[in-house]
Amino acid sequence: MSNGANSAKKFDFIAIGRACIDLNAAEYNRPMEETMTFVKYVGGSPANIAIGGARLGLKAGFIGKIADDQHGRFIEKYMSDAGIDTSQLVVDQEGHKTGLAFTEIKSPEECSILMYRDDVADLYLRTDEVDEEYIQQAGMLLVSGTALAQSPSREAVLKAVQLAKRNGVKIVFELDYRPYTWKNKEETAVYYSIVAEQADIVIGTRDEYDVMENSEGGSNDNTISYLFGHRPEIIVIKHGVEGSYAYTKSGEVFRAQAYKTKVLKTFGAGDSYASAFLYALITGKDIGTALKYGSASASIVVSKHSSSEAMPTVEEIEELISNQPVIHS
Amino acid sequence: MSNGANSAKKFDFIAIGRACIDLNAAEYNRPMEETMTFVKYVGGSPANIAIGGARLGLKAGFIGKIADDQHGRFIEKYMSDAGIDTSQLVVDQEGHKTGLAFTEIKSPEECSILMYRDDVADLYLRTDEVDEEYIQQAGMLLVSGTALAQSPSREAVLKAVQLAKRNGVKIVFELDYRPYTWKNKEETAVYYSIVAEQADIVIGTRDEYDVMENSEGGSNDNTISYLFGHRPEIIVIKHGVEGSYAYTKSGEVFRAQAYKTKVLKTFGAGDSYASAFLYALITGKDIGTALKYGSASASIVVSKHSSSEAMPTVEEIEELISNQPVIHS
Amino acid sequence: MSNGANSAKKFDFIAIGRACIDLNAAEYNRPMEETMTFVKYVGGSPANIAIGGARLGLKAGFIGKIADDQHGRFIEKYMSDAGIDTSQLVVDQEGHKTGLAFTEIKSPEECSILMYRDDVADLYLRTDEVDEEYIQQAGMLLVSGTALAQSPSREAVLKAVQLAKRNGVKIVFELDYRPYTWKNKEETAVYYSIVAEQADIVIGTRDEYDVMENSEGGSNDNTISYLFGHRPEIIVIKHGVEGSYAYTKSGEVFRAQAYKTKVLKTFGAGDSYASAFLYALITGKDIGTALKYGSASASIVVSKHSSSEAMPTVEEIEELISNQPVIHS
Amino acid sequence: MSNGANSAKKFDFIAIGRACIDLNAAEYNRPMEETMTFVKYVGGSPANIAIGGARLGLKAGFIGKIADDQHGRFIEKYMSDAGIDTSQLVVDQEGHKTGLAFTEIKSPEECSILMYRDDVADLYLRTDEVDEEYIQQAGMLLVSGTALAQSPSREAVLKAVQLAKRNGVKIVFELDYRPYTWKNKEETAVYYSIVAEQADIVIGTRDEYDVMENSEGGSNDNTISYLFGHRPEIIVIKHGVEGSYAYTKSGEVFRAQAYKTKVLKTFGAGDSYASAFLYALITGKDIGTALKYGSASASIVVSKHSSSEAMPTVEEIEELISNQPVIHS
């Protein structure tokens, strides 16, 4: 499998799923109840990954749906200014709102999030708003698991997966499990399995793979044995501060350790990891190096106030890989 | 009709309806799309009126429902700290969220509001959560029209109205019309009529009375002719900068003019008006003076950043009445 | 209060509410599980009352909504053939279905009913489909309590009540309580009270008045004391085989006993009672005689297979009153 | 691929999906509006196929959900009496109703159906009600396409498909497309593709394959080219009176012609076809013979009043194959 940058394609990758608003506490070291001021950022895992990828120089596109209001217009402008193609960012016409995430910054270990995710615009993306010609122009399609949580976004994503397969576009499945958008874990397991079996690359935390398998305390061996029986060629499993692993269908195993950093908050780590990992693969780096890029990018973002705005440049990542010690576990 | 303070009652008034969150722009003179920082306040018309009344020294209670989350806890604490009895502020157990109002402060004439009102906790107040013994303890029940917009809050409020009538508690109906919570204007007209016919005091803008009558360009004469055929004894009709009118069943008419002020934003005016008007009535002032209190309070709040936090004291109101010129129209 | 036939009006009465399908067991003396054949009739309390009134010679109109399908067309034709004006029988355009009631005829005491009432067309009547000019043409508006069970039918009926009051059309409120269409009893009590307080005539069983009062084991004395404090002038309270009572605001009390009959099934009794009682009032008979007409009509319908098709003629009612013994209790 | 009867398994096949009520016109040659009497039968494609299979001597099981009412109990008893294992026929506890199909018998070409399919019990089967141990005991799992139309039944069926694959149980996908249960055709195409790609045998009409492909006027060549690129080994495509085709992955093509018969109504043909086709495969007959069994069974059922009750015996099928001429087209 070659993951090199595909110069024949208009987009290195297209992400599909939610683009939302983060409202991050402007005051630190206090619970949200006592936080009086919030700063607005673009948020949502696939939007963050697209922004992170564009920051690193990748040609990125986005398929999603935004509210027809001030927050929706902010999102569109921010992503467009970041260099992402937003031609497939559909404006909702049925009065749905932008998803919100209020965050507190209480301590590095405690950062509760208050989500507004009921009937949000991104989950109303429809099958007829997913365009085969657009997907054909991409080297990769990045699918966010949360976009499978509800209809009609669920069917729009399943259609995008079918179109990607039919057109030889590689599918990257970021499990991105957020319990509050799902009815129950069995349902999550059903759809995660359907998409993971059809993906080329699967990325998630150990806990997220457990959700996909509808189990607890699952092992990486079982996970890769199951998924390599289907289409996947690379499986990335993240174990938090213990580092992350990449497995290939041909039997290779890679591990990257986490970098030491001054953690401000934990959210945004996964998205920055994914964008840097994909950047490295797309630009022809080996899988071991790609893992390091992911780890380094994550450690930069957790030290900063936002997820999207904090996405690092290639220089920042490479500087950190060169100079920063890893966490030995 | 005597509206003097009722020393035999535990509460001068109880408000029923929503208590929400306002997120007001911290940056001025720009559209919300470019506003990056928001400051959190308690909001929602009946909550603001209760807070305003308590600030003026009235004994206030509140019947409502709040989310079981950080925003809900902030509201409960703020209202309790303001001196309001929050024993009937039910905590929602079904995952509903707190209503939100993002505001921009673009110019005194343009302050768009972005509402999050879908499936919010306050609209899930149920009939079995309205307690007859509690209502008996009040001199007045202040009903917010928005609380009639959806079931089951609608039925909870209709029950509260029936209980107030049965127990000789005066009913004040603040029309408080917010189109985004209603299915259509005919439905609004149906419920506004049912409650207005049973209220003792009705307060609203001319436009809101038009909604109640399912008409456009209605006249005050027709409105008072209709409502005085039923229970109401005082009808207050507000005409913006042209001032406001109070009519009594016995045929008196009062008018108050608006006070000159430096307007920062327009929202919050109606709530501060209502709280000061009721304060004056309850403390035995005549209706003409009560109108002045309402006008003065409104002109103070529109010059400040919030609705709830900005509610004035008696001294501030009386100072303004003494010194501030009115707008002649 | 004069209830004589109003020759100046186009309609003696207009009924508002549901028109549905009854599927009555063709086989007797067995549970529905073993019933293999069902016969189709028009059903639904206000439709039955309109049909019963028309059979007795009254000029009847109907406001309701029917499905755009074979059952809806059957209902429209049957009612039209019965002499009822169906110009205000709106055909639903949103795919809602006709309500169904499957009945078994197991024994006179046991006749379970299986209802299909979810999202049925009649409950989707809208406020804009209730026409003031039509209501003006009626002497009476008969309101079925079940039509208050859900929005938007609820608001359409509340609007019709307001229009009837404004135009001097007498309001007859048939409580017609069917628990399966309501969320809970407190909600029923709220709406039953609102309409009963505004009605001129209220008809129901003792159990139904208990629902209106949100109580159990209520007394007729309390009921009439409450309702005569508002608009009603005649209150009819039915006690099953023990007969029925009519109370007037001026203090009269009438009682009618039930007639002996060979009961096939119990459903349909209340509807035939109401149509004959109203017929007698409208044609100028005294209230005591009107109660007898109601009782006689009910005893005829419970001896026959259907509710609508079995509605008696004036001759049948008067024949039975002359010859049939009553049940002494 | 061997499809012989699997003596090691408890069930020759298990069907998953709906079991409903048909109410067939007792009077012929008239539109439903004029039909006054209806006869009750068990209906629903997978229930009919299970009943048909049991009539032919197969060991059949069923996974589904029925209403907790008289119709639900009738279904359970009828299927149990037919010899089907109903241990996995879950009784709904949330008040959902049994699906209904009223049919007219106007002429062989015109037999309109009036469906009650909103919020019916069968579509509320949940993932946790699908049991892996039960599915393990089957030689085949027959999936009805309609069971994919709505959540949570959709996810329950997708889980059953995953369990069947994991346990080596052959999957038969009967497309069974009923437009009224689906939101739109694109959504149908998404789920039909997901299941068809994972099935071993796919059965449908040419029109149903067009729905799966989200196209019109599709060709059998394209269909088999697409599906044989995935798991399917046998594809049956029915062309009405022009007969039906079976294709195998190894390249064989079989055709069966329709038998002449006196058609009373057309519904039930597909279900009887599927049950007889599967019976023949399971008992080791070749594919060409299996097609004849399907055709013969269908021609028997269309000549009779019901779908389920009319399912033929082996003797009736073989008698017809021996003696009845086919329709040449």
mmCIF file of C-alpha atoms in Angstrom, chain B residues 27-143:
data_model
loop_
_atom_site.group_PDB
_atom_site.id
_atom_site.type_symbol
_atom_site.label_atom_id
_atom_site.label_comp_id
_atom_site.label_asym_id
_atom_site.label_seq_id
_atom_site.Cartn_x
_atom_site.Cartn_y
_atom_site.Cartn_z
ATOM 1 C CA GLU B 27 -16.561 42.916 22.229
ATOM 2 C CA TYR B 28 -18.693 45.820 21.019
ATOM 3 C CA ASN B 29 -19.468 47.263 17.611
ATOM 4 C CA ARG B 30 -19.054 44.124 15.600
ATOM 5 C CA PRO B 31 -21.306 41.372 14.268
ATOM 6 C CA MET B 32 -21.527 38.099 16.167
ATOM 7 C CA GLU B 33 -19.549 36.312 13.448
ATOM 8 C CA GLU B 34 -16.535 38.417 14.509
ATOM 9 C CA THR B 35 -17.222 38.306 18.223
ATOM 10 C CA MET B 36 -14.733 35.949 19.858
ATOM 11 C CA THR B 37 -15.534 36.274 23.574
ATOM 12 C CA PHE B 38 -18.831 35.928 25.411
ATOM 13 C CA VAL B 39 -19.763 36.666 29.028
ATOM 14 C CA LYS B 40 -22.252 34.437 30.846
ATOM 15 C CA TYR B 41 -25.319 35.772 32.706
ATOM 16 C CA VAL B 42 -28.604 34.374 33.938
ATOM 17 C CA GLY B 43 -31.343 35.244 31.444
ATOM 18 C CA GLY B 44 -34.940 34.517 30.478
ATOM 19 C CA SER B 45 -37.795 36.948 31.014
ATOM 20 C CA PRO B 46 -39.424 35.571 34.194
ATOM 21 C CA ALA B 47 -36.015 34.876 35.780
ATOM 22 C CA ASN B 48 -34.968 38.433 35.029
ATOM 23 C CA ILE B 49 -38.212 39.783 36.480
ATOM 24 C CA ALA B 50 -37.730 37.723 39.641
ATOM 25 C CA ILE B 51 -34.144 38.942 39.936
ATOM 26 C CA GLY B 52 -35.219 42.525 39.279
ATOM 27 C CA GLY B 53 -37.977 42.257 41.890
ATOM 28 C CA ALA B 54 -35.620 40.789 44.469
ATOM 29 C CA ARG B 55 -33.080 43.562 43.771
ATOM 30 C CA LEU B 56 -35.863 46.023 44.610
ATOM 31 C CA GLY B 57 -36.578 44.282 47.888
ATOM 32 C CA LEU B 58 -39.585 42.126 46.974
ATOM 33 C CA LYS B 59 -39.968 38.631 48.356
ATOM 34 C CA ALA B 60 -39.830 36.525 45.194
ATOM 35 C CA GLY B 61 -40.254 32.817 44.405
ATOM 36 C CA PHE B 62 -39.756 30.931 41.177
ATOM 37 C CA ILE B 63 -41.301 27.869 39.542
ATOM 38 C CA GLY B 64 -39.237 26.422 36.717
ATOM 39 C CA LYS B 65 -37.010 23.638 35.486
ATOM 40 C CA ILE B 66 -33.259 23.737 34.969
ATOM 41 C CA ALA B 67 -30.790 21.377 33.325
ATOM 42 C CA ASP B 68 -28.798 18.957 35.435
ATOM 43 C CA ASP B 69 -25.477 20.426 34.372
ATOM 44 C CA GLN B 70 -23.010 23.228 34.956
ATOM 45 C CA HIS B 71 -25.278 25.905 33.478
ATOM 46 C CA GLY B 72 -28.254 24.730 35.526
ATOM 47 C CA ARG B 73 -26.214 24.837 38.724
ATOM 48 C CA PHE B 74 -24.961 28.318 37.908
ATOM 49 C CA ILE B 75 -28.555 29.545 37.464
ATOM 50 C CA GLU B 76 -29.729 28.014 40.718
ATOM 51 C CA LYS B 77 -26.874 29.559 42.677
ATOM 52 C CA TYR B 78 -27.219 32.966 41.074
ATOM 53 C CA MET B 79 -30.944 33.193 41.753
ATOM 54 C CA SER B 80 -30.569 31.872 45.271
ATOM 55 C CA ASP B 81 -27.782 34.384 45.971
ATOM 56 C CA ALA B 82 -30.102 37.099 44.640
ATOM 57 C CA GLY B 83 -32.540 36.234 47.425
ATOM 58 C CA ILE B 84 -35.105 34.318 45.354
ATOM 59 C CA ASP B 85 -36.693 31.194 46.787
ATOM 60 C CA THR B 86 -35.539 28.394 44.481
ATOM 61 C CA SER B 87 -37.239 25.502 46.236
ATOM 62 C CA GLN B 88 -39.485 24.984 43.182
ATOM 63 C CA LEU B 89 -36.664 25.126 40.652
ATOM 64 C CA VAL B 90 -36.859 21.498 39.529
ATOM 65 C CA VAL B 91 -33.733 19.809 38.174
ATOM 66 C CA ASP B 92 -34.495 18.050 34.899
ATOM 67 C CA GLN B 93 -33.719 14.316 34.868
ATOM 68 C CA GLU B 94 -34.133 13.626 31.161
ATOM 69 C CA GLY B 95 -31.026 15.203 29.682
ATOM 70 C CA HIS B 96 -32.546 18.451 28.467
ATOM 71 C CA LYS B 97 -30.258 21.424 28.146
ATOM 72 C CA THR B 98 -30.319 24.987 29.367
ATOM 73 C CA GLY B 99 -31.657 27.521 26.878
ATOM 74 C CA LEU B 100 -28.988 29.862 25.494
ATOM 75 C CA ALA B 101 -29.076 33.334 23.993
ATOM 76 C CA PHE B 102 -25.907 34.524 22.266
ATOM 77 C CA THR B 103 -26.037 38.263 21.703
ATOM 78 C CA GLU B 104 -23.986 40.580 19.619
ATOM 79 C CA ILE B 105 -23.566 44.240 20.532
ATOM 80 C CA LYS B 106 -23.223 45.734 17.097
ATOM 81 C CA SER B 107 -24.994 49.047 17.584
ATOM 82 C CA PRO B 108 -27.898 50.285 19.726
ATOM 83 C CA GLU B 109 -30.241 49.568 16.832
ATOM 84 C CA GLU B 110 -28.779 46.239 15.779
ATOM 85 C CA CYS B 111 -28.284 43.550 18.383
ATOM 86 C CA SER B 112 -29.146 40.228 16.819
ATOM 87 C CA ILE B 113 -29.702 37.298 19.135
ATOM 88 C CA LEU B 114 -28.920 33.657 18.373
ATOM 89 C CA MET B 115 -31.176 31.400 20.419
ATOM 90 C CA TYR B 116 -30.753 27.785 21.479
ATOM 91 C CA ARG B 117 -34.309 26.875 22.480
ATOM 92 C CA ASP B 118 -34.867 23.364 21.057
ATOM 93 C CA ASP B 119 -35.862 20.859 23.738
ATOM 94 C CA VAL B 120 -34.623 23.084 26.541
ATOM 95 C CA ALA B 121 -35.215 22.091 30.154
ATOM 96 C CA ASP B 122 -37.562 24.966 31.020
ATOM 97 C CA LEU B 123 -40.158 23.784 28.495
ATOM 98 C CA TYR B 124 -40.278 20.382 30.231
ATOM 99 C CA LEU B 125 -41.815 21.610 33.478
ATOM 100 C CA ARG B 126 -44.706 19.255 34.194
ATOM 101 C CA THR B 127 -48.149 19.687 35.792
ATOM 102 C CA ASP B 128 -47.167 17.448 38.696
ATOM 103 C CA GLU B 129 -44.278 19.805 39.457
ATOM 104 C CA VAL B 130 -46.621 22.751 40.105
ATOM 105 C CA ASP B 131 -47.644 22.797 43.761
ATOM 106 C CA GLU B 132 -50.880 24.370 44.992
ATOM 107 C CA GLU B 133 -49.516 25.047 48.472
ATOM 108 C CA TYR B 134 -46.641 27.003 47.012
ATOM 109 C CA ILE B 135 -48.859 29.181 44.851
ATOM 110 C CA GLN B 136 -51.151 29.878 47.811
ATOM 111 C CA GLN B 137 -48.259 31.595 49.542
ATOM 112 C CA ALA B 138 -47.971 34.292 46.875
ATOM 113 C CA GLY B 139 -49.693 37.610 46.440
ATOM 114 C CA MET B 140 -49.195 37.419 42.693
ATOM 115 C CA LEU B 141 -48.299 34.830 40.075
ATOM 116 C CA LEU B 142 -46.307 36.240 37.172
ATOM 117 C CA VAL B 143 -46.834 34.149 34.030
#
